[in-house]
Short mmCIF file of C-alpha atoms in Angstrom, two decimals:
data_model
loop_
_atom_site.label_atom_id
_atom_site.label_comp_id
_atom_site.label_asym_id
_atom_site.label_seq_id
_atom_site.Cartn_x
_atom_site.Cartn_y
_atom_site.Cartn_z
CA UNK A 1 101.93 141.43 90.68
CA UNK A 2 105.80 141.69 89.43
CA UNK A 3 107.89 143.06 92.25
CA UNK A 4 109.95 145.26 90.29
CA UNK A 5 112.23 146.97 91.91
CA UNK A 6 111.29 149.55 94.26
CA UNK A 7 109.94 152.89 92.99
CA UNK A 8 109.06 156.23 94.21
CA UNK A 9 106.07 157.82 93.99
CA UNK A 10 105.14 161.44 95.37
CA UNK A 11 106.11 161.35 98.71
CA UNK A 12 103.71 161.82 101.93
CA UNK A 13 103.93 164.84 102.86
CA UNK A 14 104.84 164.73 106.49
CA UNK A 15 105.11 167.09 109.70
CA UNK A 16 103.65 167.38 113.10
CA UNK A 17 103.59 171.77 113.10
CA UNK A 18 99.85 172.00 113.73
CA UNK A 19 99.98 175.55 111.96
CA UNK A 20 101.88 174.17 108.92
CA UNK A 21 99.17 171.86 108.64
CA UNK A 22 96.45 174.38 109.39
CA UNK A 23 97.49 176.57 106.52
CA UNK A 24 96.84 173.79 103.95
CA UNK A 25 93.79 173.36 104.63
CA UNK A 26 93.44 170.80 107.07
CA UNK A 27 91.04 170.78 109.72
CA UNK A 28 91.81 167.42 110.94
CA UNK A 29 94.09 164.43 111.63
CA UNK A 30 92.62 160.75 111.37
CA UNK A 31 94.57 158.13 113.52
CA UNK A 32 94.23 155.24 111.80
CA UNK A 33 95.26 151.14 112.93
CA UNK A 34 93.57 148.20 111.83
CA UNK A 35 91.99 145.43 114.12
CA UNK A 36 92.36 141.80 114.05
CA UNK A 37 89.24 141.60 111.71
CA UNK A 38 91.68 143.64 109.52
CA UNK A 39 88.85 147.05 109.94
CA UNK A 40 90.10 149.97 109.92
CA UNK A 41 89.41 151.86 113.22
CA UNK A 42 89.90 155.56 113.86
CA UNK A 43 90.09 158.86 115.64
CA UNK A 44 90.33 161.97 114.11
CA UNK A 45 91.63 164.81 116.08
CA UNK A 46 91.58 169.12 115.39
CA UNK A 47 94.28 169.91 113.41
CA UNK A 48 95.44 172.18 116.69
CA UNK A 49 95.54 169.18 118.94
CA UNK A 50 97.56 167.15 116.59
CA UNK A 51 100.85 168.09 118.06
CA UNK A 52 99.55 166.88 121.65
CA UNK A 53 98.07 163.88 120.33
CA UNK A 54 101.94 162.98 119.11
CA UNK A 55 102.99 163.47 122.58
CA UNK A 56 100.35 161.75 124.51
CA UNK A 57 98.20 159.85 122.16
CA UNK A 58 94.50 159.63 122.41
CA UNK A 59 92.55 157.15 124.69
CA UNK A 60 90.98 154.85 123.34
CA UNK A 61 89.24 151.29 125.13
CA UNK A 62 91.57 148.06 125.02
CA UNK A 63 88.61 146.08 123.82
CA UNK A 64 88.69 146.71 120.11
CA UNK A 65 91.18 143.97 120.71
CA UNK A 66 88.34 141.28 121.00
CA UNK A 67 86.13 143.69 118.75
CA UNK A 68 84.45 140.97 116.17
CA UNK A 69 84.14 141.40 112.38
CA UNK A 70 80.43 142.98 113.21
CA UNK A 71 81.27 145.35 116.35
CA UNK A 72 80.56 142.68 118.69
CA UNK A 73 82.49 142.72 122.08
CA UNK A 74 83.76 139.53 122.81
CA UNK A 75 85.27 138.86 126.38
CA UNK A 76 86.80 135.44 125.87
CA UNK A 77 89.88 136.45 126.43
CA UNK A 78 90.09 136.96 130.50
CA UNK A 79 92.23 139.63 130.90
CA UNK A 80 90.01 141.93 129.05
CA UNK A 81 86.70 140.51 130.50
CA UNK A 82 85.83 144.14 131.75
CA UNK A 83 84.49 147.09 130.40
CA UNK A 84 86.97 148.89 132.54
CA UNK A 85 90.49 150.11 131.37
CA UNK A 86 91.99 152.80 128.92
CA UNK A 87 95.04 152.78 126.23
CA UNK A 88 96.86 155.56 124.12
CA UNK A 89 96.65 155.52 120.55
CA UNK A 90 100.16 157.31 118.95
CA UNK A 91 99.83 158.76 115.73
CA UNK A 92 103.32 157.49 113.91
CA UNK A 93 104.03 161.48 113.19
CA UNK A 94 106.53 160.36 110.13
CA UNK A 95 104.00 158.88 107.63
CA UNK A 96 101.52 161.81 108.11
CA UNK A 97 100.07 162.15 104.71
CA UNK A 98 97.76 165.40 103.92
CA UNK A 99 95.42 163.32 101.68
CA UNK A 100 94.50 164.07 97.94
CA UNK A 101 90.71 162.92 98.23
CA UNK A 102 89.90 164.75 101.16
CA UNK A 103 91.48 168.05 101.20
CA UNK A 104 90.18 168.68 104.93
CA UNK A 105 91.82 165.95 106.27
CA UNK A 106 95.41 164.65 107.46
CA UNK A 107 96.14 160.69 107.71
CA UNK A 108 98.43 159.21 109.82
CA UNK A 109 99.13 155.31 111.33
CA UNK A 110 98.68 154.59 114.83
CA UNK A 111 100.36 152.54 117.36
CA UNK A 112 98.58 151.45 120.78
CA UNK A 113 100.34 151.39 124.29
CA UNK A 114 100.00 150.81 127.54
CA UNK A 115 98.18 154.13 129.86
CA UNK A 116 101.69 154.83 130.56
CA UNK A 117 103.49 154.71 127.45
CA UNK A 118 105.03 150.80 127.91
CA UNK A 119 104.60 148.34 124.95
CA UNK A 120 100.81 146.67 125.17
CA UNK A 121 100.99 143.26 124.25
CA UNK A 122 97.47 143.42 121.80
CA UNK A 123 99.35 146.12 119.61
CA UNK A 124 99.79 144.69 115.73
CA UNK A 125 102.20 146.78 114.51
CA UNK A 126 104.83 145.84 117.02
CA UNK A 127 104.29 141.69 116.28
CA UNK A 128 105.77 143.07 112.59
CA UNK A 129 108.16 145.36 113.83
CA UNK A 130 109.70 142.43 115.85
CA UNK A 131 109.75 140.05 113.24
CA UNK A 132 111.53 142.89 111.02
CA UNK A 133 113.89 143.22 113.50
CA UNK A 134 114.94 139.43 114.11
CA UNK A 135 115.30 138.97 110.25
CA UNK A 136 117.62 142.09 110.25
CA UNK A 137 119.46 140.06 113.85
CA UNK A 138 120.23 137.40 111.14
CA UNK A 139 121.31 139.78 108.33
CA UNK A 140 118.18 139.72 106.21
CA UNK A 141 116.00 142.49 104.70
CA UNK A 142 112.57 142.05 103.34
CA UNK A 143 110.33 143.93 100.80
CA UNK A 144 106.54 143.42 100.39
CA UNK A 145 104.09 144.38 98.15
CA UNK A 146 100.45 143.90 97.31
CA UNK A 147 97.96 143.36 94.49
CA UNK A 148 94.69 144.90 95.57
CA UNK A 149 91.31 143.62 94.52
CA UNK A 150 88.09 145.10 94.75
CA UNK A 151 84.46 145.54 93.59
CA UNK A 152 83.21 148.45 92.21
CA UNK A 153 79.04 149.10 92.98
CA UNK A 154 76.73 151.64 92.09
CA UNK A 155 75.63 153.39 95.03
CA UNK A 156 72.54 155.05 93.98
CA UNK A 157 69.29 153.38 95.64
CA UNK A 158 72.07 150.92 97.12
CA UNK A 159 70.28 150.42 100.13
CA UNK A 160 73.40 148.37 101.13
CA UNK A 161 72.46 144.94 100.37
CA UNK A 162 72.44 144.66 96.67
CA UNK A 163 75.42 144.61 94.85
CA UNK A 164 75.24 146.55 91.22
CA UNK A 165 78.30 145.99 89.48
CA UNK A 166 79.17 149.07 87.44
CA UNK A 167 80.72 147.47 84.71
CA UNK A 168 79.34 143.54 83.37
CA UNK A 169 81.28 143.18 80.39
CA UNK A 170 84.68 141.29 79.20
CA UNK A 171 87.33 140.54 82.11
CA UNK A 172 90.51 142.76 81.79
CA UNK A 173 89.66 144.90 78.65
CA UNK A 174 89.74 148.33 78.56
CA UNK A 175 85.89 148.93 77.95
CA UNK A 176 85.60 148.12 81.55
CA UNK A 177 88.29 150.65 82.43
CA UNK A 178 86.25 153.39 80.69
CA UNK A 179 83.20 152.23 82.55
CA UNK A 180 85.69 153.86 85.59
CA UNK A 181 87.20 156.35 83.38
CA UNK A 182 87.01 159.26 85.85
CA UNK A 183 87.62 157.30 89.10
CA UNK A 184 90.41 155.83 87.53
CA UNK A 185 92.14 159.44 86.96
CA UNK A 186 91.18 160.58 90.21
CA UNK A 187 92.38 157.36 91.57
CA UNK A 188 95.58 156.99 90.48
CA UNK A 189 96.18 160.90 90.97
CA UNK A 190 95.68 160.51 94.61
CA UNK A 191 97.25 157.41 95.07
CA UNK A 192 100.71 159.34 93.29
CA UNK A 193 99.88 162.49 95.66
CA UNK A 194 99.20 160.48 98.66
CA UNK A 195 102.63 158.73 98.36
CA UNK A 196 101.46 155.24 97.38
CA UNK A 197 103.35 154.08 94.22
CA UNK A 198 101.52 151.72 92.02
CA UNK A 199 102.94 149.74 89.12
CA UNK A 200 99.37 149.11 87.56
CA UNK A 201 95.74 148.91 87.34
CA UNK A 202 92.94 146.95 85.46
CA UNK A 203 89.63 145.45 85.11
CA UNK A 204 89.68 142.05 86.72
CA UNK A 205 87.63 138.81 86.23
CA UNK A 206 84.58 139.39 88.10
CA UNK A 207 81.83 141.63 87.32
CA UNK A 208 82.73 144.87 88.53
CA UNK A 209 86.09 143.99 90.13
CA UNK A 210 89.30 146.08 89.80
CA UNK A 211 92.50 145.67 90.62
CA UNK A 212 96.11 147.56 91.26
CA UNK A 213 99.36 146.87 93.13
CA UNK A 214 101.34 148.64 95.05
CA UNK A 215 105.44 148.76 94.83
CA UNK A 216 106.95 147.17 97.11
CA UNK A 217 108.76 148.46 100.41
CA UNK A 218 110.35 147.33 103.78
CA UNK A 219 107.16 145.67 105.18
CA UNK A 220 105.94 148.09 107.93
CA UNK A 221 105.73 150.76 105.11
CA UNK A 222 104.22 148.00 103.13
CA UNK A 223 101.22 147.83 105.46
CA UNK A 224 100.83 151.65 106.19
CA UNK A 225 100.58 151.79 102.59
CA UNK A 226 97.74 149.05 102.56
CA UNK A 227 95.66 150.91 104.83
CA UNK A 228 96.59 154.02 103.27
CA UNK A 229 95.74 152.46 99.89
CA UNK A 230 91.75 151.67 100.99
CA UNK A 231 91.34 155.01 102.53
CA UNK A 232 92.33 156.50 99.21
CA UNK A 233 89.90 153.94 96.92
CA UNK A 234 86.68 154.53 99.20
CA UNK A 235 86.97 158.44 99.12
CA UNK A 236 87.48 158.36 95.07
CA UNK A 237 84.62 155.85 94.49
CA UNK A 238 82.04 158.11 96.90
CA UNK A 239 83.50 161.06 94.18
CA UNK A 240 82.22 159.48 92.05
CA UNK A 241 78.81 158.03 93.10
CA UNK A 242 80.43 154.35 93.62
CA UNK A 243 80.74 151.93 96.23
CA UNK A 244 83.77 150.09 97.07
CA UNK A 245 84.37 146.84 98.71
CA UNK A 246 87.49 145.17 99.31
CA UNK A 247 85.63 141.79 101.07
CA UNK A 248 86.90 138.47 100.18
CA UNK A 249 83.52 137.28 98.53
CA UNK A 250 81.28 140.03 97.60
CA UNK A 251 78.48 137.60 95.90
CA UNK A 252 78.23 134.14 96.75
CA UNK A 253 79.43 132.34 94.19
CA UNK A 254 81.65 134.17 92.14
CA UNK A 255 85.30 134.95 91.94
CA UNK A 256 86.48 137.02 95.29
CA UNK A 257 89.07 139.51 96.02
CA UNK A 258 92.23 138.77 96.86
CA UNK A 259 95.25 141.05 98.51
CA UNK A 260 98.12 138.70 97.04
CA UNK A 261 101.10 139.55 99.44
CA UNK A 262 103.95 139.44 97.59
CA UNK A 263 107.52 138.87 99.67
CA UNK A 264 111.65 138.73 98.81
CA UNK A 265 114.32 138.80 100.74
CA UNK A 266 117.71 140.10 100.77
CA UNK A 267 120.77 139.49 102.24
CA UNK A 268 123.64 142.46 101.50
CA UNK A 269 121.41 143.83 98.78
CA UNK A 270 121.39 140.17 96.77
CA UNK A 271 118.00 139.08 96.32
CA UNK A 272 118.18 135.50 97.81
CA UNK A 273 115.38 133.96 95.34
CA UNK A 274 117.72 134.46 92.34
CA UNK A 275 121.43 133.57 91.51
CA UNK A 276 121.13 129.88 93.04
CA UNK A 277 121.37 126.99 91.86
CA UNK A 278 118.03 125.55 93.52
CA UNK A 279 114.79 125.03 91.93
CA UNK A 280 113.81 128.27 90.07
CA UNK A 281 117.43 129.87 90.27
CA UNK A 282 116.33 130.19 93.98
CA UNK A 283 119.40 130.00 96.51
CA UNK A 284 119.71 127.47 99.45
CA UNK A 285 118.63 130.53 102.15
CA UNK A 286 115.98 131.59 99.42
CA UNK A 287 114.47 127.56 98.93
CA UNK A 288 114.68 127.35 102.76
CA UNK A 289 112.46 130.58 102.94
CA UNK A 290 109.74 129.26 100.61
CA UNK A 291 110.10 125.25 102.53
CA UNK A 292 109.34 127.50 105.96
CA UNK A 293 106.14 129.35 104.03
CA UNK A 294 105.07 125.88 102.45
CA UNK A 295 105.84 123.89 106.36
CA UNK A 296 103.66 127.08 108.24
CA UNK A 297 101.12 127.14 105.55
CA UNK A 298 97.84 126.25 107.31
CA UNK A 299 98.85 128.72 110.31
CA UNK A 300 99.82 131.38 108.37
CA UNK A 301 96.76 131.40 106.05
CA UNK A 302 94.92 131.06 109.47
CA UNK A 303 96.19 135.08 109.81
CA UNK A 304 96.66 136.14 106.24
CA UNK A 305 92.94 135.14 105.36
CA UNK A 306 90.98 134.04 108.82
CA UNK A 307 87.77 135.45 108.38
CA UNK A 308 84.43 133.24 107.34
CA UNK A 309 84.60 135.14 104.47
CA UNK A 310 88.23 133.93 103.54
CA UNK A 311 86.96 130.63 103.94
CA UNK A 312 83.66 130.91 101.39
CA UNK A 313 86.60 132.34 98.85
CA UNK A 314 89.21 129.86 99.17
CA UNK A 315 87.59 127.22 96.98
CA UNK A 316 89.78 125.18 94.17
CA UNK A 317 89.96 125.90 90.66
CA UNK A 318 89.22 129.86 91.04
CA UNK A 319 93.26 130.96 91.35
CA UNK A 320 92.69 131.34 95.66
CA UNK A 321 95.18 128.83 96.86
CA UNK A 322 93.09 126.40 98.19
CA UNK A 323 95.99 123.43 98.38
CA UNK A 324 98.81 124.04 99.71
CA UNK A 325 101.52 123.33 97.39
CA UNK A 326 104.45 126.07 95.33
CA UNK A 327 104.60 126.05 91.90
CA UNK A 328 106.86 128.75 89.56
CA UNK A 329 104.55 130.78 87.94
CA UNK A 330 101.50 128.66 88.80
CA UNK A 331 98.55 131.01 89.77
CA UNK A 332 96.43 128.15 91.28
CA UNK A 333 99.43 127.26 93.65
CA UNK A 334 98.80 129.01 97.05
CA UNK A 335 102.51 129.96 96.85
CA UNK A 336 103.63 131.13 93.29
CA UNK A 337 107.12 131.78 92.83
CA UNK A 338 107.62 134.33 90.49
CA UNK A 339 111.27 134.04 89.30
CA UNK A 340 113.89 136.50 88.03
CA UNK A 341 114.05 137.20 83.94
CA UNK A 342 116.75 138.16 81.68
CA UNK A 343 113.91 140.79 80.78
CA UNK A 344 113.55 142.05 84.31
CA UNK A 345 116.28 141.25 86.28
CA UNK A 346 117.43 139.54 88.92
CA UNK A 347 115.57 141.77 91.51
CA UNK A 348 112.03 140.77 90.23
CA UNK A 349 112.28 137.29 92.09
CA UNK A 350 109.18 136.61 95.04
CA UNK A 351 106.69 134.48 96.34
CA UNK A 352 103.25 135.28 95.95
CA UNK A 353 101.18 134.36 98.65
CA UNK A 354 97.52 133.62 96.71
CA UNK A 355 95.18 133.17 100.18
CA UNK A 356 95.21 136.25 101.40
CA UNK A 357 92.78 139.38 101.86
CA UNK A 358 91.07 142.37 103.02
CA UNK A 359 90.15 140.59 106.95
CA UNK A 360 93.96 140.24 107.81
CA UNK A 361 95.42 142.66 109.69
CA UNK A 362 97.80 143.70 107.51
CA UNK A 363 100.87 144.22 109.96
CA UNK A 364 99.81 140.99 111.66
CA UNK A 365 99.95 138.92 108.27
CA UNK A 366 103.27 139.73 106.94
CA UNK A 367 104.82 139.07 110.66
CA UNK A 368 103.15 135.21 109.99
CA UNK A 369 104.87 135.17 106.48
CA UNK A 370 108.42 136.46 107.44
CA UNK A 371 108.10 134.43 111.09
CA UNK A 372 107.37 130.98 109.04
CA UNK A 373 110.07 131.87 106.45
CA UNK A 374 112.89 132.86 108.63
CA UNK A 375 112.26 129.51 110.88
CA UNK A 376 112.49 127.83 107.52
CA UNK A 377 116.36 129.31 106.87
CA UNK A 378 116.91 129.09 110.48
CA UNK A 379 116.30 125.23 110.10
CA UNK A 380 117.38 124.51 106.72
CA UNK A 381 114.65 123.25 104.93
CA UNK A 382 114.30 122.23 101.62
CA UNK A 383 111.31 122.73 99.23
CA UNK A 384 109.69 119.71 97.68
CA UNK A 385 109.55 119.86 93.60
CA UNK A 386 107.20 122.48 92.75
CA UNK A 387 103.66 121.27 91.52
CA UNK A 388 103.10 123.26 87.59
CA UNK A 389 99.26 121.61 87.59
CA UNK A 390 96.07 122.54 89.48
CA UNK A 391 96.37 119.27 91.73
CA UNK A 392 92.67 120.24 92.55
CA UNK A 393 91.91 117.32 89.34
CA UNK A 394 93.70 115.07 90.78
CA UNK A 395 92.60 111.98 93.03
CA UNK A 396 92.93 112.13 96.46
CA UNK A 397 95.70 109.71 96.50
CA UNK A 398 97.69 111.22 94.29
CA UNK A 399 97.36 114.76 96.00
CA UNK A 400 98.36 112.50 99.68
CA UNK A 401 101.66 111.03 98.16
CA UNK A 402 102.92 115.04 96.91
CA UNK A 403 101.90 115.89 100.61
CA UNK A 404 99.64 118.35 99.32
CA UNK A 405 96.53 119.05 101.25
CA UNK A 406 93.33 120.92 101.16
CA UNK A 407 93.55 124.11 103.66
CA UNK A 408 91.56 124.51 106.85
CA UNK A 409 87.48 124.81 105.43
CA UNK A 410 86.13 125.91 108.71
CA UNK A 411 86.79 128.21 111.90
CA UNK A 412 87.58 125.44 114.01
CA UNK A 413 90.07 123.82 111.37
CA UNK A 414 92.04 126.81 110.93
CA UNK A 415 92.40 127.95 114.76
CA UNK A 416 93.61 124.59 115.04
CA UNK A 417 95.99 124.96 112.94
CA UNK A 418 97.25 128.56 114.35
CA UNK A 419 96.99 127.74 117.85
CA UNK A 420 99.32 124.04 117.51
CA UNK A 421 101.96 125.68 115.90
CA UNK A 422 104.25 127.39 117.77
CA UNK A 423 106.37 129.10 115.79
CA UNK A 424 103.73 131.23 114.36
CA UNK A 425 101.53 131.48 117.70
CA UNK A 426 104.72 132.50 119.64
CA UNK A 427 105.68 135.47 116.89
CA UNK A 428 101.75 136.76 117.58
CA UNK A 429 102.71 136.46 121.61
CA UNK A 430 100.47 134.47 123.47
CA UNK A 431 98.33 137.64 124.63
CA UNK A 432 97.57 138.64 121.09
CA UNK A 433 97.32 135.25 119.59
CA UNK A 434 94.64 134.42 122.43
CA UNK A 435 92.48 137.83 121.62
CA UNK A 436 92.66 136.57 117.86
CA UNK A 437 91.22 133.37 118.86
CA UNK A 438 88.61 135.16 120.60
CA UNK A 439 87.56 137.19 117.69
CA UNK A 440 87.04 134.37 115.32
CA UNK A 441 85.57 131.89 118.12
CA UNK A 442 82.69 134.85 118.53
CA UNK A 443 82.08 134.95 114.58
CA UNK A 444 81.79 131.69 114.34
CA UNK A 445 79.14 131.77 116.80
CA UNK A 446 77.49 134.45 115.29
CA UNK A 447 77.43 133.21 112.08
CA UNK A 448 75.75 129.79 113.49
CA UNK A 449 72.40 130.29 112.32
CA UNK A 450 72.63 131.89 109.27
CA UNK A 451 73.58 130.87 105.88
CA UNK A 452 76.59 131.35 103.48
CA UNK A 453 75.04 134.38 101.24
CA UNK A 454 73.90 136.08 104.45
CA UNK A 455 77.24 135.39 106.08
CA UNK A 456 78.73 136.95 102.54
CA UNK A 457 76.56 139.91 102.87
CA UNK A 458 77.61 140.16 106.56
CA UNK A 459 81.06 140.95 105.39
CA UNK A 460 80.11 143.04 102.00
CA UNK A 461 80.52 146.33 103.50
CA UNK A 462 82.85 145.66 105.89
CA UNK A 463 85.58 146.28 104.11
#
């Protein structure tokens, strides 16, 4: 996805007058945050109780922080090993959006607190907020953006196991955007209306898959957006008879769907991955950002893609990132630097991160990208020479004297990986970072007996 530079779209529109809102039509607000699965979860209040829910939120259990990918309660994590307890859920009254595909209904992000009102440590949206705020501590501003992937199934006689790929044809043609012809108005109408600005959208390579991306912004608008984004996408499709998923492998086998988080940084308006004299035209603060993303790697992809999902996805040679190595411009490298252009300009610069997805919380995975980049400047690191082949050919001793390896293939690799590193473990905070550990511990074990294409139609719908 180019980052170009940031555009606007039509803007949410925004207010917390219950009788404004009323008189357009809206009958209720949805509270919306995302889990550490990266599933949405929800409340949806009257319209006329909106304006207490701003004031006192709306209880909710503090267990959906060990809630597993399939709604399974896991209490490995000790300090919520009881059924017992309560939390407030605060609808973030600024980005309340009246949305374009349901007419009836208001969206709005929430944040989770304490019973009485203090920070909770489980609460995602604060890990990014933090991180936001120590890059800003050392003078530093971020934007993010995403490329979205997803599949596209019919839905009649779906009795939610088969998958029936409305379009089979050529990748990236325009036949298969007339296959979507109407969704595609519809979709990018209420995408524009719901204030989530998109620079384009195709066909991708798999049967049935689509794709757009979403202009970039600071990152906690970035991931409001994200969530805002799949809201938008599975109202259109059930317009228009369709099923989408947004799960890392929808079919065994076959190319998956990505959401390739794409990051620059700034420092006094400059973008720091242009203008230098470093590999790429990157500067020295810009090289030591991408050195911290390549050092982190393994524990960030452990957040950015950690479901079992990610894992059946991440597979060489299919342009996931399954090595981890930088390359400019390389889409098999699991970070692509995309530089600046005389074309384009010097603001287009950013890293693409390749393995990432749908089952990260969104908030949570672009505090493990900016936390493992800003220790990077904060030490002064170096990249190595970026790799411009798929080092997936290449011999295992070659691959060991570049210092490129294969990332984590299993639960226990990657949580190994998260949970020894401490710069990206202590930016979760050692509550939340524990409750993630719990989540994936309990789908591993429930995924035990089964095999991969019932673990991949585990996650299908999910998502």
């Amino acid at each position: 996805m180019p980052m170009l530079d940031q555009v606007t779209a039509g803007a949410p529109q925004t207010g917390t007058d219950d009788l404004d809102l009323a008189e357009t039509g809206v009958v209720g607000v949805t509270i919306v945050w995302a889990d550490n699965n990266g599933i949405p979860r929800s409340r949806t209040v009257p319209v006329g109780q909106f304006g207490a829910a701003v004031e006192r939120g709306v209880g909710v259990t503090p267990l959906f922080a060990v809630f597993d990918s399939h709604d399974g309660i896991t209490f490995g994590r000790s300090p919520l090993g009881t059924p017992s307890g309560d939390i407030r859920l605060m609808p973030v009254a600024d980005r309340l959006v009246r949305l374009a595909g349901q007419p009836g209904f208001a969206w709005v992000p929430g944040r989770q607190v304490a019973a009485d009102g203090s920070a909770w440590p489980y609460e995602q949206r604060g890990v990014l907020e933090r991180q936001v705020s120590r890059a800003a501590a050392l003078g530093l501003d971020f934007l993010a953006g995403y490329e979205m992937e997803f599949h596209l199934s019919r839905a009649d006689g779906d009795d939610g196991d088969d998958v029936r790929p409305i379009y089979e044809g050529p990748s990236y043609g325009p036949a298969r955007m007339l296959a979507v012809d109407a969704l595609a108005a519809q979709l990018l109408r209420d995408l524009d209306r719901n204030g989530v600005p998109v620079g384009q959208f195709h066909g991708e390579y798999a049967p049935g898959q689509f794709e757009f991306n979403i202009a970039p912004a600071d990152p906690v608008t970035a991931a409001d957006r994200q969530l805002l984004a799949r809201q938008t996408v599975h109202a259109a499709a059930r317009a228009h008879g369709l099923r989408a998923s947004f799960a890392p492998l929808v079919t065994l086998g076959q190319v998956g769907n990505g959401w390739h988080l794409h990051t620059s940084l700034y420092r006094a308006g400059t973008n720091l991955l242009s203008g230098g004299d470093g590999p790429a035209g990157m500067t020295a603060d810009g090289g030591a950002y991408l050195a911290g993303l390549l050092r982190d790697l393994p524990a960030v992809v452990a957040v950015t893609a950690p479901s079992l999902s990610s894992l059946q996805r991440l597979r060489p040679g299919y342009w996931s990132g399954a090595y981890t190595f930088w390359g400019v411009e390389n889409r098999e490298a699991a970070l692509r630097l995309v530089p600046a252009t005389p074309l384009i300009g010097a603001g287009h610069a950013n890293v693409e991160l390749k393995p990432s997805d749908a089952s990260a919380n969104p908030y949570l995975a672009l505090a493990a990208v900016i936390a493992a980049g800003l220790a990077g400047i904060e030490d002064g690191l170096t990249p190595p020479d970026p790799v411009q082949e798929d080092p997936g050919t290449w011999a295992d001793e070659r691959r060991a004297e570049r210092g490129i390896r294969r990332l984590p293939t299993t639960v226990e690799e990657q949580l190994g990986t998260l949970l020894t590193n401490d710069r990206i473990r202590s930016a979760l905070g050692e509550e939340l970072a524990d409750a993630f550990r719990a989540v994936r511990v309990s789908d591993a074990a429930w995924a035990a007996d089964r095999d991969a294409a019932d673990a991949v139609r585990s996650y299908r719908w999910l998502y």
